[in-house]
């Protein structure tokens, strides 16, 4: 299990994991080795770090160390892509890209200073062919004796000689960092070869490591008045999940307050979207919420409850999401008795929360019936999407959450 500082988004969200999660962690490790800092600071505690892994863009090494080659930013961006399919296919591919970025021929900036005590001596030129081009089996070879630096050309200024030697030494030191990370990766994580899924063809990184083209990122400055158009209409719901037509029942800019209808208030947020007890202390700046239901049915029989909540920043929205995710986990597998107004008590059995296509989902089944509800939670930009769909069969809250996310304005 990865520590939070190096954990891939799919690890934190209980989504399926494979070797690409290790590629993400290796990208985090490479960032740490190059900058001396973890990718995301723990300023807001573990929840803030988790939120950053889930929602914040990959950090740039040049923001911490401006003299590093700019192409390393691209290497980190691909290695730490939120979508596993957009990452490097193997640890060795990451190593090749990192080494190529390190030796970028277009780079003209001076290298950062390294204390002299950290360097003994280094080769004055790089061996050919490069280590990653070796066709034989990989082995963990011990380093050979250091090669002597070539004497300076006759008549060269000693100060220039010292600067050149320091540049060579520093470059070799930086290369050693990359090679160390790559060696660890190759030894610990063997290459995996997978057959691309046709549906993922557009999301795989290009041969040169360029991440896939995507729509612009969600806006991070959505305000309260901009929220209502993000909500799904009855036609949107029908297109996304089919089923019986629903009509608008409630439309509000205030949170719902159903705390008196459940026997365990701590699990109210896991059961119902947009609740006052869940959002009151989160610092949100605006909300739009609605209930829609089929004719002659309650919203918990055949209907949709949806809310979109704006925050002052993307980080605030992400922290709100992470905190709710933790609460849902505590309620997973437990029963909840709900007593709607004017109706007898109902017992709903929670499943365990899972993440499907990036949407945190929690299913609940009405005991003794086939009726089920799916509660979905998603953060995009500075907006949290919180909705639930109930119906006898065919609830698909993932499709609804994704359709809602698609309506959020882009930067």
Coordinates of N, CA and C in Angstrom, one line a residue, residues 8-18 21 84 353-361:
X8 N -1.3 6.8 -6.0 CA -2.0 7.1 -7.2 C -3.5 7.4 -6.9
X9 N -4.1 8.2 -7.8 CA -5.6 8.5 -7.5 C -6.4 7.3 -7.4
X10 N -6.2 6.3 -8.2 CA -7.0 5.1 -8.2 C -6.8 4.3 -6.9
X11 N -5.7 4.4 -6.3 CA -5.4 3.8 -5.0 C -6.3 4.4 -3.9
X12 N -6.3 5.8 -4.0 CA -7.0 6.5 -2.9 C -8.6 6.4 -3.1
X13 N -9.0 6.2 -4.3 CA -10.4 6.1 -4.6 C -11.0 4.7 -4.7
X14 N -10.2 3.7 -4.3 CA -10.7 2.3 -4.4 C -11.1 1.9 -5.8
X15 N -10.5 2.5 -6.8 CA -10.7 2.0 -8.1 C -9.7 0.9 -8.4
X16 N -10.0 0.1 -9.5 CA -9.0 -1.0 -9.9 C -7.6 -0.4 -10.1
X17 N -6.6 -1.2 -9.6 CA -5.2 -0.8 -9.7 C -4.4 -1.8 -10.4
X18 N -3.4 -1.4 -11.1 CA -2.5 -2.3 -11.8 C -1.1 -1.7 -11.8
X21 N -0.3 2.2 -11.5 CA -0.3 2.9 -10.2 C 1.1 3.0 -9.7
X84 N -4.9 6.5 -15.7 CA -3.8 5.6 -15.8 C -3.4 5.3 -17.3
X353 N -18.8 1.5 -0.7 CA -18.5 2.6 -1.7 C -17.5 2.1 -2.7
X354 N -17.6 2.4 -3.9 CA -16.7 2.1 -5.0 C -16.6 3.3 -5.9
X355 N -15.5 3.3 -6.7 CA -15.3 4.4 -7.6 C -15.4 3.8 -9.0
X356 N -16.4 4.3 -9.8 CA -16.6 3.8 -11.2 C -16.5 5.0 -12.1
X357 N -15.5 4.9 -13.1 CA -15.3 6.0 -14.0 C -15.1 7.3 -13.4
X358 N -14.4 7.3 -12.2 CA -14.0 8.5 -11.5 C -15.1 9.0 -10.6
X359 N -16.2 8.3 -10.5 CA -17.4 8.8 -9.7 C -17.4 7.9 -8.5
X360 N -17.4 8.5 -7.3 CA -17.6 7.7 -6.0 C -19.0 7.3 -5.9
X361 N -19.3 6.1 -5.8 CA -20.7 5.6 -5.8 C -21.0 4.7 -4.6

